[in-house]
Short mmCIF file of C-alpha atoms and ligand atoms in Angstrom, two decimals:
data_model
loop_
_atom_site.label_atom_id
_atom_site.label_comp_id
_atom_site.label_asym_id
_atom_site.label_seq_id
_atom_site.Cartn_x
_atom_site.Cartn_y
_atom_site.Cartn_z
CA UNK A 21 0.00 -0.32 -0.30
CA UNK A 22 1.34 3.51 -0.82
CA UNK A 23 2.35 5.57 1.88
CA UNK A 24 2.68 9.45 1.55
CA UNK A 25 5.12 10.17 4.63
CA UNK A 26 6.26 14.02 3.11
CA UNK A 27 2.78 14.90 2.64
CA UNK A 28 2.00 13.76 6.10
CA UNK A 29 4.75 15.50 7.66
CA UNK A 30 4.00 18.70 5.44
CA UNK A 31 0.46 18.58 6.86
CA UNK A 32 1.18 18.67 10.04
CA UNK A 33 3.32 21.85 9.55
CA UNK A 34 0.81 22.85 7.94
CA UNK A 35 -2.08 22.85 10.26
CA UNK A 36 0.20 24.94 12.94
CA UNK A 37 -0.10 27.65 10.29
CA UNK A 38 -2.99 27.51 8.50
CA UNK A 39 -6.37 26.31 9.80
CA UNK A 40 -7.36 22.34 8.60
CA UNK A 41 -3.54 22.99 7.17
CA UNK A 42 -5.44 23.97 3.94
CA UNK A 43 -6.05 27.57 1.51
CA UNK A 44 -9.32 26.05 1.12
CA UNK A 45 -11.51 23.28 2.87
CA UNK A 46 -12.36 21.11 -0.31
CA UNK A 47 -8.58 20.23 -0.67
CA UNK A 48 -8.43 17.97 2.81
CA UNK A 49 -9.35 15.23 2.47
CA UNK A 50 -11.32 15.53 5.61
CA UNK A 51 -14.12 13.01 4.12
CA UNK A 52 -12.62 10.08 2.98
CA UNK A 53 -10.92 9.19 6.22
CA UNK A 54 -7.15 7.56 5.11
CA UNK A 55 -5.96 4.37 3.08
CA UNK A 56 -6.41 2.56 6.41
CA UNK A 57 -9.60 3.95 7.72
CA UNK A 58 -12.31 5.53 6.17
CA UNK A 59 -12.79 7.22 9.57
CA UNK A 60 -13.52 11.11 8.35
CA UNK A 61 -11.08 13.11 9.72
CA UNK A 62 -8.45 10.75 9.96
CA UNK A 63 -6.38 11.34 6.74
CA UNK A 64 -4.75 13.98 5.10
CA UNK A 65 -4.09 15.22 1.67
CA UNK A 66 -1.54 15.19 -0.60
CA UNK A 67 0.92 17.73 -1.33
CA UNK A 68 0.90 18.13 -4.64
CA UNK A 69 4.68 19.47 -6.41
CA UNK A 70 4.34 19.67 -10.03
CA UNK A 71 1.75 18.93 -12.79
CA UNK A 72 2.41 18.42 -16.40
CA UNK A 73 -0.28 17.46 -19.01
CA UNK A 74 -2.59 14.83 -17.55
CA UNK A 75 -0.28 14.44 -14.67
CA UNK A 76 0.55 15.47 -11.57
CA UNK A 77 3.45 14.79 -8.73
CA UNK A 78 2.91 14.54 -5.32
CA UNK A 79 6.02 15.73 -2.61
CA UNK A 80 6.56 11.45 -2.07
CA UNK A 81 7.12 11.17 -5.81
CA UNK A 82 4.29 9.67 -6.56
CA UNK A 83 3.06 10.04 -10.08
CA UNK A 84 -0.92 10.75 -10.64
CA UNK A 85 -3.71 10.87 -13.55
CA UNK A 86 -5.39 14.13 -12.81
CA UNK A 87 -8.99 14.53 -13.06
CA UNK A 88 -8.94 17.43 -10.34
CA UNK A 89 -7.30 19.87 -12.66
CA UNK A 90 -7.83 22.30 -10.13
CA UNK A 91 -11.53 21.81 -9.73
CA UNK A 92 -12.04 22.63 -13.11
CA UNK A 93 -9.64 25.76 -14.72
CA UNK A 94 -6.98 23.17 -16.55
CA UNK A 95 -9.12 22.44 -19.57
CA UNK A 96 -5.92 21.82 -21.57
CA UNK A 97 -4.24 20.23 -18.97
CA UNK A 98 -1.26 21.00 -16.27
CA UNK A 99 1.57 23.25 -17.81
CA UNK A 100 0.65 23.28 -21.72
CA UNK A 101 3.01 25.23 -23.50
CA UNK A 102 0.53 27.94 -25.04
CA UNK A 103 -0.10 28.95 -21.49
CA UNK A 104 3.03 29.10 -20.18
CA UNK A 105 4.69 31.00 -23.07
CA UNK A 106 1.71 33.48 -22.32
CA UNK A 107 1.98 33.93 -18.88
CA UNK A 108 6.22 34.47 -19.13
CA UNK A 109 6.26 36.93 -21.95
CA UNK A 110 3.29 39.01 -19.87
CA UNK A 111 5.44 38.65 -16.62
CA UNK A 112 7.91 39.82 -18.12
CA UNK A 113 6.40 42.58 -18.96
CA UNK A 114 5.07 43.48 -15.79
CA UNK A 115 3.02 41.40 -13.65
CA UNK A 116 0.20 44.24 -12.85
CA UNK A 117 -0.32 48.40 -13.50
CA UNK A 118 -3.30 48.46 -11.80
CA UNK A 119 -4.72 50.08 -15.27
CA UNK A 120 -6.56 49.38 -18.56
CA UNK A 121 -4.51 46.83 -20.82
CA UNK A 122 -5.55 45.53 -24.67
CA UNK A 123 -5.79 42.08 -23.37
CA UNK A 124 -8.68 42.76 -21.50
CA UNK A 125 -10.25 44.13 -24.44
CA UNK A 126 -9.55 40.55 -26.34
CA UNK A 127 -10.28 38.46 -23.84
CA UNK A 128 -13.52 39.77 -23.31
CA UNK A 129 -13.99 39.96 -27.27
CA UNK A 130 -13.61 36.05 -27.50
CA UNK A 131 -15.78 35.61 -24.07
CA UNK A 132 -18.73 37.50 -26.38
CA UNK A 133 -18.02 36.06 -28.91
CA UNK A 134 -18.75 32.27 -27.25
CA UNK A 135 -21.48 33.48 -25.07
CA UNK A 136 -23.40 36.47 -26.84
CA UNK A 137 -25.51 37.41 -23.69
CA UNK A 138 -22.83 38.79 -22.48
CA UNK A 139 -23.00 41.75 -24.10
CA UNK A 140 -21.13 44.07 -21.42
CA UNK A 141 -18.89 42.28 -18.68
CA UNK A 142 -16.75 43.03 -15.52
CA UNK A 143 -13.23 41.08 -15.11
CA UNK A 144 -13.30 40.15 -10.93
CA UNK A 145 -10.45 37.20 -9.51
CA UNK A 146 -12.91 34.51 -8.76
CA UNK A 147 -16.09 32.72 -9.36
CA UNK A 148 -17.31 34.24 -5.72
CA UNK A 149 -16.59 37.53 -6.71
CA UNK A 150 -18.42 37.20 -9.88
CA UNK A 151 -21.43 35.99 -8.00
CA UNK A 152 -21.12 38.12 -5.13
CA UNK A 153 -21.43 41.11 -7.24
CA UNK A 154 -24.07 40.01 -9.88
CA UNK A 155 -26.43 39.58 -7.22
CA UNK A 156 -25.47 43.01 -6.09
CA UNK A 157 -26.56 44.35 -9.49
CA UNK A 158 -29.39 42.06 -9.77
CA UNK A 159 -30.81 43.65 -6.74
CA UNK A 160 -29.96 47.40 -7.81
CA UNK A 161 -31.47 46.53 -11.44
CA UNK A 162 -34.62 45.18 -9.93
CA UNK A 163 -34.90 47.12 -6.61
CA UNK A 164 -35.55 44.43 -5.22
CA UNK A 165 -34.03 42.12 -1.99
CA UNK A 166 -34.29 38.36 -2.58
CA UNK A 167 -32.94 36.30 -4.37
CA UNK A 168 -33.67 32.45 -5.04
CA UNK A 169 -30.99 29.56 -5.00
CA UNK A 170 -30.82 25.55 -5.38
CA UNK A 171 -30.24 23.65 -2.70
CA UNK A 172 -27.00 21.76 -3.61
CA UNK A 173 -25.94 24.52 -5.55
CA UNK A 174 -22.65 26.07 -4.72
CA UNK A 175 -21.67 29.51 -5.47
CA UNK A 176 -18.72 30.66 -4.09
CA UNK A 177 -18.63 31.68 -0.33
CA UNK A 178 -20.50 34.76 -0.13
CA UNK A 179 -22.81 35.15 2.43
CA UNK A 180 -26.22 34.84 1.09
CA UNK A 181 -24.97 32.02 -0.94
CA UNK A 182 -23.86 30.02 1.98
CA UNK A 183 -27.55 28.67 2.38
CA UNK A 184 -27.80 25.14 1.52
CA UNK A 185 -24.54 25.76 -0.29
CA UNK A 186 -23.09 22.09 -2.12
CA UNK A 187 -19.52 21.65 -3.01
CA UNK A 188 -16.95 21.62 0.51
CA UNK A 189 -19.62 23.11 2.17
CA UNK A 190 -21.94 19.92 1.81
CA UNK A 191 -18.92 17.56 1.90
CA UNK A 192 -17.87 19.09 5.42
CA UNK A 193 -21.28 19.14 6.65
CA UNK A 194 -21.69 22.72 6.85
CA UNK A 195 -24.10 23.81 4.19
CA UNK A 196 -25.62 26.97 6.01
CA UNK A 197 -22.55 28.28 7.35
CA UNK A 198 -22.11 29.98 10.76
CA UNK A 199 -21.46 33.40 10.49
CA UNK A 200 -23.97 34.28 8.14
CA UNK A 201 -26.21 36.61 9.44
CA UNK A 202 -29.76 35.51 10.07
CA UNK A 203 -30.89 39.01 8.18
CA UNK A 204 -28.63 37.70 5.19
CA UNK A 205 -29.81 34.09 5.16
CA UNK A 206 -33.52 35.15 4.76
CA UNK A 207 -32.95 36.74 1.80
CA UNK A 208 -32.11 33.64 0.36
CA UNK A 209 -35.23 31.56 -0.75
CA UNK A 210 -34.26 27.93 -1.72
CA UNK A 211 -36.11 25.25 -3.73
CA UNK A 212 -34.95 21.63 -4.58
CA UNK A 213 -32.86 21.51 -8.01
CA UNK A 214 -35.06 20.50 -10.86
CA UNK A 215 -38.49 21.40 -9.17
CA UNK A 216 -40.33 24.00 -11.00
CA UNK A 217 -43.21 23.96 -9.30
CA UNK A 218 -41.58 24.81 -5.77
CA UNK A 219 -40.13 27.63 -7.89
CA UNK A 220 -43.56 28.47 -9.53
CA UNK A 221 -44.83 28.65 -5.66
CA UNK A 222 -42.20 30.55 -4.45
CA UNK A 223 -42.81 33.38 -7.54
CA UNK A 224 -46.40 33.03 -6.17
CA UNK A 225 -45.62 33.71 -2.46
CA UNK A 226 -42.17 36.23 -2.75
CA UNK A 227 -42.50 37.47 -6.69
CA UNK A 228 -42.92 40.88 -6.39
CA UNK A 229 -39.80 40.56 -3.87
CA UNK A 230 -37.85 38.36 -6.02
CA UNK A 231 -34.55 40.18 -7.57
CA UNK A 232 -33.01 37.01 -9.59
CA UNK A 233 -32.82 33.29 -9.39
CA UNK A 234 -29.48 31.97 -9.67
CA UNK A 235 -28.58 28.71 -10.68
CA UNK A 236 -25.69 26.41 -11.86
CA UNK A 237 -27.18 25.06 -15.36
CA UNK A 238 -25.93 21.82 -14.86
CA UNK A 239 -25.42 21.31 -11.26
CA UNK A 240 -21.89 20.44 -10.23
CA UNK A 241 -21.08 20.96 -6.64
CA UNK A 242 -23.19 18.39 -5.38
CA UNK A 243 -21.60 15.67 -7.72
CA UNK A 244 -22.89 16.32 -11.09
CA UNK A 245 -26.89 16.43 -11.72
CA UNK A 246 -28.37 17.01 -15.05
CA UNK A 247 -30.96 19.80 -15.49
CA UNK A 248 -33.82 18.08 -16.65
CA UNK A 249 -35.67 18.49 -19.67
CA UNK A 250 -37.33 22.21 -19.43
CA UNK A 251 -36.12 23.22 -16.36
CA UNK A 252 -33.73 25.94 -17.46
CA UNK A 253 -36.07 26.84 -19.99
CA UNK A 254 -38.78 26.75 -17.27
CA UNK A 255 -37.00 29.12 -15.16
CA UNK A 256 -36.25 31.43 -18.04
CA UNK A 257 -40.16 31.87 -18.50
CA UNK A 258 -41.12 32.59 -14.90
CA UNK A 259 -38.19 34.92 -14.17
CA UNK A 260 -39.68 36.33 -17.16
CA UNK A 261 -43.12 36.45 -15.88
CA UNK A 262 -42.16 37.87 -12.56
CA UNK A 263 -39.94 40.37 -13.58
CA UNK A 264 -36.80 38.93 -11.69
CA UNK A 265 -33.39 38.19 -13.82
CA UNK A 266 -32.36 34.62 -14.23
CA UNK A 267 -28.73 34.17 -13.72
CA UNK A 268 -26.30 31.46 -15.34
CA UNK A 269 -23.34 30.79 -12.59
CA UNK A 270 -21.31 28.98 -15.40
CA UNK A 271 -18.05 28.94 -13.20
CA UNK A 272 -17.98 25.57 -14.07
CA UNK A 273 -19.56 24.98 -17.26
CA UNK A 274 -18.23 28.10 -19.02
CA UNK A 275 -16.32 26.73 -21.99
CA UNK A 276 -16.15 23.55 -20.21
CA UNK A 277 -19.06 21.80 -21.73
CA UNK A 278 -18.67 23.48 -25.56
CA UNK A 279 -17.55 26.91 -26.33
CA UNK A 280 -20.76 28.95 -25.89
CA UNK A 281 -21.49 26.75 -22.60
CA UNK A 282 -24.07 25.62 -21.03
CA UNK A 283 -26.47 28.32 -22.22
CA UNK A 284 -25.52 27.38 -25.83
CA UNK A 285 -25.87 23.46 -25.39
CA UNK A 286 -29.32 24.61 -23.90
CA UNK A 287 -30.38 27.31 -25.97
CA UNK A 288 -31.49 29.47 -23.01
CA UNK A 289 -30.38 33.17 -22.48
CA UNK A 290 -29.83 34.55 -18.65
CA UNK A 291 -29.97 37.96 -18.03
CA UNK A 292 -26.74 37.43 -16.14
CA UNK A 293 -23.72 35.08 -16.15
CA UNK A 294 -20.98 34.74 -14.07
CA UNK A 295 -17.43 33.01 -15.27
CA UNK A 296 -14.24 31.80 -13.33
CA UNK A 297 -11.72 28.66 -13.79
CA UNK A 298 -11.27 28.05 -17.91
CA UNK A 299 -11.09 32.00 -18.70
CA UNK A 300 -8.12 32.36 -16.54
CA UNK A 301 -6.17 29.15 -17.84
CA UNK A 302 -5.54 28.34 -14.28
CA UNK A 303 -4.67 31.95 -13.05
CA UNK A 304 -7.40 33.58 -10.65
CA UNK A 305 -10.08 35.15 -12.26
CA UNK A 306 -13.65 35.62 -12.78
CA UNK A 307 -16.30 37.92 -14.87
CA UNK A 308 -19.35 38.66 -14.60
CA UNK A 309 -21.85 40.02 -17.93
CA UNK A 310 -24.95 40.29 -19.55
CA UNK A 311 -27.34 42.52 -20.74
CA UNK A 312 -26.03 46.27 -21.19
CA UNK A 313 -29.07 47.78 -19.65
CA UNK A 314 -27.88 46.11 -16.36
CA UNK A 315 -24.36 45.91 -16.68
CA UNK A 316 -24.00 49.68 -17.21
CA UNK A 317 -25.17 49.89 -13.73
CA UNK A 318 -21.58 48.64 -13.03
CA UNK A 319 -19.26 51.83 -11.96
CA UNK A 320 -17.83 53.80 -12.89
CA UNK A 321 -20.73 53.72 -15.85
CA UNK A 322 -23.55 53.67 -13.04
CA UNK A 323 -23.96 53.78 -9.28
CA UNK A 324 -23.36 50.34 -8.33
CA UNK A 325 -20.27 49.65 -6.85
CA UNK A 326 -17.20 46.92 -7.28
CA UNK A 327 -13.91 47.19 -7.70
CA UNK A 328 -10.42 45.11 -7.07
CA UNK A 329 -6.79 45.85 -7.02
CA UNK A 330 -5.51 42.85 -9.41
CA UNK A 331 -8.96 42.58 -11.77
CA UNK A 332 -8.16 42.16 -15.50
CA UNK A 333 -4.84 41.22 -14.39
CA UNK A 334 -2.57 40.83 -17.09
CA UNK A 335 -0.85 37.45 -16.30
CA UNK A 336 -4.51 36.23 -16.07
CA UNK A 337 -5.65 37.67 -19.18
CA UNK A 338 -3.29 35.89 -21.43
CA UNK A 339 -3.35 32.40 -19.69
CA UNK A 340 -7.14 32.88 -20.52
CA UNK A 341 -6.78 33.94 -23.93
CA UNK A 342 -4.11 31.42 -24.63
CA UNK A 343 -6.62 28.95 -23.10
CA UNK A 344 -9.69 30.22 -25.20
CA UNK A 345 -7.58 30.26 -28.53
CA UNK A 346 -6.95 26.93 -28.24
CA UNK A 347 -10.21 25.60 -27.85
CA UNK A 348 -11.02 27.50 -30.53
CA UNK A 349 -8.70 25.17 -32.72
CA UNK A 350 -10.65 22.75 -34.96
CA UNK A 351 -11.96 19.63 -33.40
CA UNK A 352 -10.75 20.38 -29.86
CA UNK A 353 -14.22 19.56 -28.12
CA UNK A 354 -14.84 16.84 -30.37
CA UNK A 355 -12.14 14.80 -29.62
CA UNK A 356 -12.34 16.20 -25.84
CA UNK A 357 -16.03 14.52 -25.82
CA UNK A 358 -14.94 11.17 -27.25
CA UNK A 359 -12.39 10.93 -24.72
CA UNK A 360 -15.05 11.91 -21.78
CA UNK A 361 -17.51 9.23 -23.48
CA UNK A 362 -14.84 6.45 -23.44
CA UNK A 363 -14.55 7.10 -19.57
CA UNK A 364 -17.60 7.23 -19.08
CA UNK A 365 -18.94 4.13 -20.55
CA UNK A 366 -15.74 2.57 -19.26
CA UNK A 367 -16.88 3.45 -15.98
CA UNK A 368 -19.99 2.41 -16.21
CA UNK A 369 -19.40 -0.72 -17.16
CA UNK A 370 -16.55 -1.14 -15.09
CA UNK A 371 -19.42 -0.85 -11.90
CA UNK A 372 -21.63 -3.05 -13.23
CA UNK A 373 -19.22 -5.79 -13.42
CA UNK A 374 -17.92 -4.73 -9.81
CA UNK A 375 -21.72 -5.19 -9.09
CA UNK A 376 -21.79 -1.91 -7.23
CA UNK A 377 -24.64 0.51 -8.17
CA UNK A 378 -23.88 3.82 -9.14
CA UNK A 379 -25.40 6.75 -10.78
CA UNK A 380 -23.44 8.34 -13.41
CA UNK A 381 -23.87 11.71 -15.11
CA UNK A 382 -22.07 13.44 -17.67
CA UNK A 383 -22.01 16.80 -20.19
CA UNK A 384 -19.36 17.24 -22.05
CA UNK A 385 -15.94 16.70 -20.27
CA UNK A 386 -17.92 17.00 -16.71
CA UNK A 387 -18.44 13.73 -15.27
CA UNK A 388 -19.82 12.79 -11.73
CA UNK A 389 -21.14 9.42 -10.11
CA UNK A 390 -22.92 8.42 -6.89
CA UNK A 391 -22.76 5.29 -5.16
CA UNK A 392 -26.62 4.88 -5.27
CA UNK A 393 -29.09 2.62 -7.03
CA UNK A 394 -31.28 5.13 -6.77
CA UNK A 395 -31.61 8.48 -9.47
CA UNK A 396 -29.87 11.13 -8.54
CA UNK A 397 -31.76 15.08 -9.34
CA UNK A 398 -31.65 16.78 -6.49
CA UNK A 399 -29.77 17.99 -3.34
CA UNK A 400 -31.27 15.03 -1.02
CA UNK A 401 -31.09 12.46 -3.70
CA UNK A 402 -27.47 13.28 -4.03
CA UNK A 403 -26.59 12.98 -0.32
CA UNK A 404 -28.35 10.06 0.24
CA UNK A 405 -25.24 8.38 -1.68
CA UNK A 406 -23.08 6.35 0.13
CA UNK A 407 -20.11 7.91 1.65
CA UNK A 408 -18.29 5.28 2.79
CA UNK A 409 -18.27 3.08 -0.99
CA UNK A 410 -16.85 6.46 -2.11
CA UNK A 411 -13.84 6.85 0.37
CA UNK A 412 -13.14 3.04 -0.43
CA UNK A 413 -13.16 3.93 -4.43
CA UNK A 414 -11.20 6.90 -3.73
CA UNK A 415 -8.46 5.31 -2.22
CA UNK A 416 -7.86 2.97 -4.22
CA UNK A 417 -8.00 5.02 -7.19
CA UNK A 418 -5.34 7.06 -5.35
CA UNK A 419 -3.19 3.68 -4.93
CA UNK A 420 -3.70 3.22 -8.53
CA UNK A 421 -2.28 6.32 -9.72
CA UNK A 422 -5.66 8.17 -10.35
CA UNK A 423 -5.93 11.39 -8.85
CA UNK A 424 -10.17 12.48 -8.60
CA UNK A 425 -11.63 14.96 -5.90
CA UNK A 426 -12.09 13.64 -2.57
CA UNK A 427 -15.80 14.21 -2.56
CA UNK A 428 -18.56 12.65 -4.27
CA UNK A 429 -20.53 15.80 -4.18
CA UNK A 430 -17.69 17.40 -6.83
CA UNK A 431 -17.11 16.32 -10.59
CA UNK A 432 -14.13 14.63 -12.62
CA UNK A 433 -12.92 16.64 -15.43
CA UNK A 434 -11.03 15.43 -18.60
CA UNK A 435 -8.57 17.37 -20.37
CA UNK A 436 -6.99 17.90 -24.39
CA UNK A 437 -4.22 16.35 -22.39
CA UNK A 438 -5.73 12.92 -21.21
CA UNK A 439 -4.99 10.51 -24.13
CA UNK A 440 -7.14 6.95 -24.65
CA UNK A 441 -4.45 5.03 -23.02
CA UNK A 442 -4.70 7.64 -19.98
CA UNK A 443 -8.49 6.94 -20.04
CA UNK A 444 -7.98 3.34 -20.04
CA UNK A 445 -5.52 3.37 -17.37
CA UNK A 446 -8.19 5.14 -15.46
CA UNK A 447 -10.82 2.62 -16.26
CA UNK A 448 -8.87 -0.38 -15.31
CA UNK A 449 -7.85 1.52 -12.20
CA UNK A 450 -11.81 2.06 -11.71
CA UNK A 451 -12.60 -1.38 -12.16
CA UNK A 452 -10.09 -2.36 -8.80
CA UNK A 453 -11.95 0.52 -6.87
CA UNK A 454 -15.07 -0.18 -7.51
CA UNK A 455 -14.60 -4.02 -6.52
CA UNK A 456 -12.93 -2.44 -3.72
CA UNK A 457 -16.21 -0.31 -2.77
CA UNK A 458 -18.44 -2.94 -3.23
CA UNK A 459 -17.25 -4.93 -0.19
CA UNK A 460 -18.01 -1.83 1.98
CA UNK A 461 -21.39 -2.01 3.68
N1 LIG B 501 -16.14 24.85 -6.62
C1 LIG B 501 -14.50 24.20 -6.76
C2 LIG B 501 -15.18 23.09 -5.88
N2 LIG B 501 -16.43 22.57 -6.24
C3 LIG B 501 -13.97 25.01 -5.90
C4 LIG B 501 -12.82 25.19 -5.28
C5 LIG B 501 -12.80 25.17 -3.91
O1 LIG B 501 -13.56 24.87 -2.94
O2 LIG B 501 -11.39 25.29 -3.29
#
């Protein structure tokens, strides 16, 4: 069995300096225990020293096929030469000016070509900043205070969005974070994902007060849950009828499920869109944008204040631009789709052979699987999945050299750097991991 002594040592040191030893909670392996005990909290994360293409290396020199990909941004894989070249060239000219640059324009134009609904957009530094700012804007535009979010969707860690939040908040059992003032939480209405009737009822009750509905068009922070037929178009119709804005959080799906994101894939045009991850090519970036008349309320064009010292940072802009250019190259998404489908089908077959029930989901290169025999359509059904089976699967995958997110409530991402051989190796590893999971009761 693999051991990770240097990572363990580093983690012990980190715990004396950083809360929980990490800079973001989902990294901590808290819920999956350790290789020899699936007791939550008994393990430690791996410290990563480098990445190249589809692979990463840990502090003990172990190599892994990486399906976390920094939680989604690295659609080209690690250290893609185009991105490295662009960042290095930009850095030689200075890392930040706090002034407008031409590259912001170029990246904005690329994003707008992909998502024409973003008639105007503002660059920020993270997905959290994007969603937080979009909500402020929606409230200012509609002159209403309530927002509606879906249970298990995660839109970053702004106060009003840490209500039944997915991702690490769910993994660690704190979907409603302490520290969020009750007065703020009360401004957030909640509905089960995929439940239009519930949304309809909330609009019937609170309609004139609801500023916006915010949704992950493909939920990818409670595991991967696909939008039911008619769900997104239903939200579009309901928001329009009641004068509320529809905000698509495409931080994960943007440029991931296709060049035009989920809005193109499902043919629904939101009022506002939030982006992050891929548009920064692995550097910290977010963006929000939408209809001109709404966006023109943002300062200095309008009175809604939002600012940032490093917003539109040139290194991040260049990394994003290099990434999006590569995504535009002929056949990129077709090849990615083929690899992701091969992995998806291979995982399903491997689980079937191992006799372990799973609920798989996939849109493009975003995949998820739940250890349950019941269909997963929302947060409640996602949470009923077996976390101990997942933990056994997780450690077996790691042992076999495959790095997946240490939580069932996260997604798995395929990059353009994953080869067919990588995929087939992963399926072989998963066959063993599923057999291990099957033995857990
Ligand atoms: N959306 C990411 C996880 N689902 C964020 C990663 C993090 O929280 O560190």
